[in-house]
Amino acid sequence: MPELPEVEIVRQSLDKKIKQKSIKKVIIRNKNLRFPLPKNFSSFLMNKKIIKVDRFSKYLILNFKSGEFCLIHLGMSGTIHIIDSKKKLKFTNASFYHSPILPKKHNHIELIFNSLKVIYNDPRRFGFFELVENSEKLKSRFKNLGPEPFNLNFNMNYVFNYFKGKNKNIKTFLLDQKFVSGIGNIYASEILFLSKIYPFKKASLLTREDCKKIIYYSKKILLRAIKKGGSSIRDFKDTLGSFGNYQKEFKVYQQEGLRCKTIGCTDTIQKKIVSNRSTFFCNSCQN
């Protein structure tokens, strides 16, 4: 599943290509995504002018001039592809395919503009589209989600107080979107490694210094990943079809059995499966 950095790369790509453009036609090939498309999906989007493309957590947000919005969540395997008819070039966002040719049977939605079209492709259909009528409802839509790591509210008081009396492990909390929005399995392992915190340590046992490290490395790693174009785990590509490069900087994720990269450490990276999720860590450096 694309995490915050990968979704941000998609946002940047979409904003560059479709900002200030109007949707001229909507084609629905399969309305049964994670949640069925609303009956008014096509009529809601028709002739809407997109003033910008935002993002919150792992959600893409199409902002319309009318004051309405359309949310897009890519789910596990959702991808967005932009085809520019004038340049006769295909731009691929969050593409998990080696081939530039899309498996058309999974092209569920097409948004047609004057000179290009945006295709939503999703083999597993865990992604979804959601229509939001105004800014108040948009704000309400995200009220149960925690702040993003970049938000000023993701601070020492918030993190330390949130963990008081909590017996779940810290890795679980980093994946909990109610605590912090946008962090997924890849970056949670990397954050905890650089913070030198054992992933299965109870959150209530974390010190203020531990919390400070989590806050710092959450921001640092996600910003670095965005700068490097995301992580290409399953052939993720940006708008120009280029692979992300942050995976080259992984310290623990998918490094099982390899020597720890901490200078002076002779231990190897371990992997444990908890709740069907892989957790990578160094038993010597993280405690």
Coordinates of C-alpha atoms in Angstrom, one line a residue:
M1 CA 0.0 0.0 0.0
P2 CA 1.4 3.4 -0.9
E3 CA 2.2 5.4 2.3
L4 CA 2.3 9.2 2.8
P5 CA 5.4 9.9 0.7
E6 CA 4.2 7.9 -2.3
V7 CA 0.7 9.5 -2.1
E8 CA 2.4 12.9 -1.9
I9 CA 4.3 12.1 -5.1
V10 CA 1.0 11.2 -6.8
R11 CA -0.5 14.4 -5.5
Q12 CA 2.3 16.5 -6.9
S13 CA 1.9 14.8 -10.2
L14 CA -1.8 15.2 -10.4
D15 CA -1.7 18.9 -9.2
K16 CA 0.8 19.6 -12.0
K17 CA -1.3 18.0 -14.7
I18 CA -5.0 18.7 -13.9
K19 CA -5.0 21.9 -11.8
Q20 CA -7.2 24.5 -13.4
K21 CA -8.7 22.0 -15.7
S22 CA -12.4 20.9 -15.9
I23 CA -13.7 17.3 -16.1
K24 CA -15.5 16.9 -19.4
K25 CA -16.5 13.3 -19.2
V26 CA -16.6 10.5 -16.6
I27 CA -16.4 6.8 -17.6
I28 CA -17.3 4.2 -15.0
R29 CA -16.3 0.6 -16.0
N30 CA -16.8 -0.9 -12.5
K31 CA -18.6 0.9 -9.7
N32 CA -17.8 -1.8 -7.1
L33 CA -14.6 -0.7 -5.4
R34 CA -14.1 -1.0 -1.7
F35 CA -17.2 1.0 -1.3
P36 CA -19.6 1.2 -4.3
L37 CA -19.5 4.5 -6.1
P38 CA -22.5 6.8 -5.3
K39 CA -25.2 6.9 -7.9
N40 CA -24.6 10.6 -8.6
F41 CA -20.8 10.1 -9.1
S42 CA -20.7 11.0 -12.8
S43 CA -23.1 14.0 -12.5
F44 CA -21.3 15.3 -9.4
L45 CA -18.0 15.4 -11.3
M46 CA -19.1 16.6 -14.7
N47 CA -17.8 20.0 -15.7
K48 CA -16.2 20.5 -12.3
K49 CA -13.1 22.7 -12.4
I50 CA -10.2 21.5 -10.2
I51 CA -8.5 24.4 -8.5
K52 CA -5.8 22.2 -6.8
V53 CA -5.1 18.7 -5.6
D54 CA -4.4 18.3 -1.9
R55 CA -3.5 15.4 0.3
F56 CA -4.3 14.4 3.9
S57 CA -2.6 11.3 5.3
K58 CA -3.0 8.7 2.5
Y59 CA -6.0 10.5 0.9
L60 CA -5.8 12.5 -2.3
I61 CA -8.3 15.4 -2.4
L62 CA -9.6 17.0 -5.6
N63 CA -10.6 20.6 -4.7
F64 CA -13.3 22.0 -7.0
K65 CA -14.0 25.6 -7.7
S66 CA -17.6 24.9 -6.6
G67 CA -16.3 24.3 -3.0
E68 CA -16.9 20.6 -3.3
F69 CA -14.4 17.8 -3.0
C70 CA -13.6 14.3 -4.2
L71 CA -11.5 12.0 -2.0
I72 CA -9.4 9.2 -3.5
H73 CA -7.8 6.4 -1.5
L74 CA -5.6 4.0 -3.4
G75 CA -6.1 1.1 -1.0
M76 CA -3.7 -1.8 -1.5
S77 CA -3.2 -1.8 -5.2
G78 CA -4.9 1.3 -6.6
T79 CA -2.9 3.2 -9.1
I80 CA -3.5 6.4 -11.0
H81 CA -2.3 6.9 -14.6
I82 CA -2.3 10.1 -16.7
I83 CA -2.4 9.9 -20.4
D84 CA -1.6 13.2 -22.3
S85 CA -3.2 12.9 -25.7
K86 CA -1.4 16.0 -27.1
K87 CA 2.1 14.7 -26.3
K88 CA 1.1 11.1 -27.0
L89 CA 3.0 10.2 -23.8
K90 CA 1.8 8.1 -20.9
F91 CA 2.6 9.3 -17.4
T92 CA 2.3 6.8 -14.6
N93 CA 1.6 7.6 -11.0
A94 CA 1.9 4.9 -8.3
S95 CA 2.3 2.3 -10.9
F96 CA 2.9 -1.2 -9.8
Y97 CA 3.5 -2.6 -13.3
H98 CA 6.7 -3.0 -15.2
S99 CA 4.9 -2.7 -18.5
P100 CA 3.7 0.8 -19.7
I101 CA 0.6 -1.1 -21.0
L102 CA -2.2 -1.1 -18.4
P103 CA -4.2 -4.3 -17.7
K104 CA -7.4 -2.7 -19.0
K105 CA -9.7 -5.1 -17.1
H106 CA -8.7 -3.2 -14.0
N107 CA -9.3 0.3 -15.4
H108 CA -12.4 1.1 -13.3
I109 CA -12.7 4.9 -13.6
E110 CA -11.6 7.4 -16.2
L111 CA -11.8 11.2 -15.8
I112 CA -11.6 12.9 -19.2
F113 CA -10.2 16.4 -19.7
N114 CA -9.7 18.3 -22.9
S115 CA -6.2 17.1 -23.6
L116 CA -5.6 14.3 -21.1
K117 CA -7.3 11.6 -19.1
V118 CA -6.8 10.2 -15.6
I119 CA -7.3 6.5 -15.2
Y120 CA -7.9 4.7 -11.9
N121 CA -6.7 1.1 -12.0
D122 CA -7.1 -1.3 -9.1
P123 CA -6.8 -5.1 -9.4
R124 CA -7.8 -5.8 -5.8
R125 CA -10.4 -3.0 -5.6
F126 CA -9.6 -1.9 -2.0
G127 CA -9.4 1.7 -3.0
F128 CA -12.3 4.0 -3.2
F129 CA -13.7 7.4 -4.2
E130 CA -15.8 9.6 -1.9
L131 CA -17.7 12.8 -2.7
V132 CA -17.8 15.6 -0.2
E133 CA -20.2 18.5 -0.5
N134 CA -18.4 21.2 1.4
S135 CA -15.4 22.1 3.6
E136 CA -17.2 21.5 6.9
K137 CA -18.0 17.9 5.9
L138 CA -14.4 17.5 4.7
K139 CA -13.2 18.6 8.1
S140 CA -15.6 16.2 9.8
R141 CA -14.5 13.4 7.5
F142 CA -11.0 13.5 9.0
K143 CA -11.9 14.3 12.6
N144 CA -11.2 10.8 13.9
L145 CA -7.7 10.7 12.3
G146 CA -4.6 11.8 14.1
P147 CA -2.3 14.6 13.0
E148 CA 0.2 14.1 10.3
P149 CA 3.9 13.9 11.4
F150 CA 4.5 17.3 9.9
N151 CA 1.6 18.9 11.8
L152 CA 2.5 21.2 14.8
N153 CA 0.0 19.2 16.9
F154 CA 2.3 16.1 16.6
N155 CA 4.4 17.3 19.4
M156 CA 5.9 16.1 22.7
N157 CA 2.8 16.8 24.8
Y158 CA 0.5 15.1 22.4
V159 CA 2.7 12.0 21.9
F160 CA 3.7 11.5 25.5
N161 CA 0.2 12.0 26.9
Y162 CA -1.3 9.7 24.3
F163 CA 0.9 6.8 25.4
K164 CA 0.1 7.1 29.1
G165 CA -1.5 3.8 30.2
K166 CA -1.3 2.3 26.7
N167 CA -0.2 -1.3 26.8
K168 CA 0.0 -1.9 23.0
N169 CA 3.4 -1.9 21.4
I170 CA 4.8 1.2 19.8
K171 CA 4.9 -0.3 16.3
T172 CA 1.1 -0.8 16.5
F173 CA 0.6 2.8 17.4
L174 CA 2.7 4.1 14.5
L175 CA 0.4 2.2 12.2
D176 CA -2.7 3.4 14.0
Q177 CA -4.1 6.3 11.9
K178 CA -6.1 7.5 14.9
F179 CA -2.7 8.3 16.6
V180 CA -0.8 9.6 13.6
S181 CA -1.8 9.9 10.0
G182 CA 0.2 8.7 7.0
I183 CA 2.8 6.3 8.5
G184 CA 2.6 2.7 7.2
N185 CA 4.6 -0.5 7.7
I186 CA 7.7 0.5 5.7
Y187 CA 8.4 3.8 7.4
A188 CA 7.3 2.6 10.9
S189 CA 10.2 0.1 10.9
E190 CA 12.6 2.7 9.7
I191 CA 11.5 5.3 12.3
L192 CA 11.9 2.9 15.2
F193 CA 15.3 1.8 14.0
L194 CA 16.7 5.3 13.9
S195 CA 15.0 6.1 17.2
K196 CA 16.7 3.0 18.7
I197 CA 13.4 1.8 20.1
Y198 CA 12.4 -1.9 20.2
P199 CA 9.2 -2.2 18.1
F200 CA 7.4 -4.4 20.6
K201 CA 8.0 -2.1 23.6
K202 CA 4.8 -1.1 25.4
A203 CA 3.9 2.5 24.5
S204 CA 3.4 3.4 28.2
L205 CA 7.0 2.6 28.9
L206 CA 8.4 5.2 26.4
T207 CA 10.3 8.1 28.0
R208 CA 10.0 11.7 26.9
E209 CA 13.4 11.2 25.1
D210 CA 11.9 8.2 23.2
C211 CA 8.9 10.4 22.2
K212 CA 11.2 13.2 21.1
K213 CA 13.1 10.7 18.8
I214 CA 9.9 9.3 17.3
I215 CA 8.7 12.8 16.5
Y216 CA 12.0 13.9 15.0
Y217 CA 12.6 10.8 12.8
S218 CA 9.0 10.6 11.7
K219 CA 9.4 14.0 10.1
K220 CA 12.9 13.4 8.9
I221 CA 12.3 10.1 7.2
L222 CA 9.0 11.0 5.5
L223 CA 10.5 14.3 4.2
R224 CA 13.5 12.4 2.9
A225 CA 11.3 9.8 1.2
I226 CA 9.3 12.5 -0.5
K227 CA 12.5 14.1 -1.7
K228 CA 13.7 10.8 -3.1
G229 CA 10.5 10.1 -4.9
G230 CA 9.1 7.5 -2.6
S231 CA 10.0 3.9 -2.1
S232 CA 9.7 1.5 -5.1
I233 CA 8.8 -1.7 -3.3
R234 CA 6.3 -3.0 -5.9
D235 CA 7.5 -1.0 -8.9
F236 CA 6.2 2.3 -7.6
K237 CA 6.8 5.0 -10.2
D238 CA 6.3 8.8 -10.3
T239 CA 4.6 10.9 -13.0
L240 CA 7.5 10.5 -15.4
G241 CA 7.7 6.7 -15.0
S242 CA 10.8 7.0 -12.8
F243 CA 11.2 4.6 -9.8
G244 CA 11.4 6.0 -6.3
N245 CA 14.8 5.8 -4.7
Y246 CA 14.2 5.8 -1.0
Q247 CA 14.4 2.0 -0.8
K248 CA 18.1 2.4 -1.4
E249 CA 18.3 4.0 2.0
F250 CA 16.4 1.4 4.0
K251 CA 18.2 0.5 7.2
V252 CA 16.0 -2.4 8.3
Y253 CA 12.9 -2.8 6.0
Q254 CA 13.4 -5.9 3.9
Q255 CA 16.9 -6.3 5.2
E256 CA 16.3 -9.5 7.1
G257 CA 19.5 -11.5 7.6
L258 CA 21.7 -8.7 6.6
R259 CA 24.2 -7.1 8.9
C260 CA 23.0 -4.1 10.8
K261 CA 24.1 -0.8 9.3
T262 CA 24.9 0.9 12.6
I263 CA 28.7 1.5 12.8
G264 CA 30.1 -1.0 15.3
C265 CA 27.1 -3.3 15.4
T266 CA 27.7 -6.9 14.4
D267 CA 24.2 -8.1 14.8
T268 CA 21.8 -9.0 11.8
I269 CA 18.4 -7.6 11.0
Q270 CA 15.5 -9.7 12.2
K271 CA 12.0 -10.0 11.0
K272 CA 8.8 -10.9 13.0
I273 CA 5.3 -11.2 11.7
V274 CA 2.8 -9.6 14.0
S275 CA -0.9 -9.3 13.1
N276 CA 0.1 -10.3 9.5
R277 CA 2.5 -7.4 9.2
S278 CA 6.3 -7.7 8.9
T279 CA 8.4 -5.9 11.4
F280 CA 12.1 -5.5 10.8
F281 CA 14.5 -4.5 13.6
C282 CA 18.0 -4.9 15.1
N283 CA 17.8 -6.7 18.4
S284 CA 21.1 -5.0 19.6
C285 CA 20.5 -1.4 18.6
Q286 CA 16.8 -1.3 19.5
N287 CA 15.9 -1.7 23.1

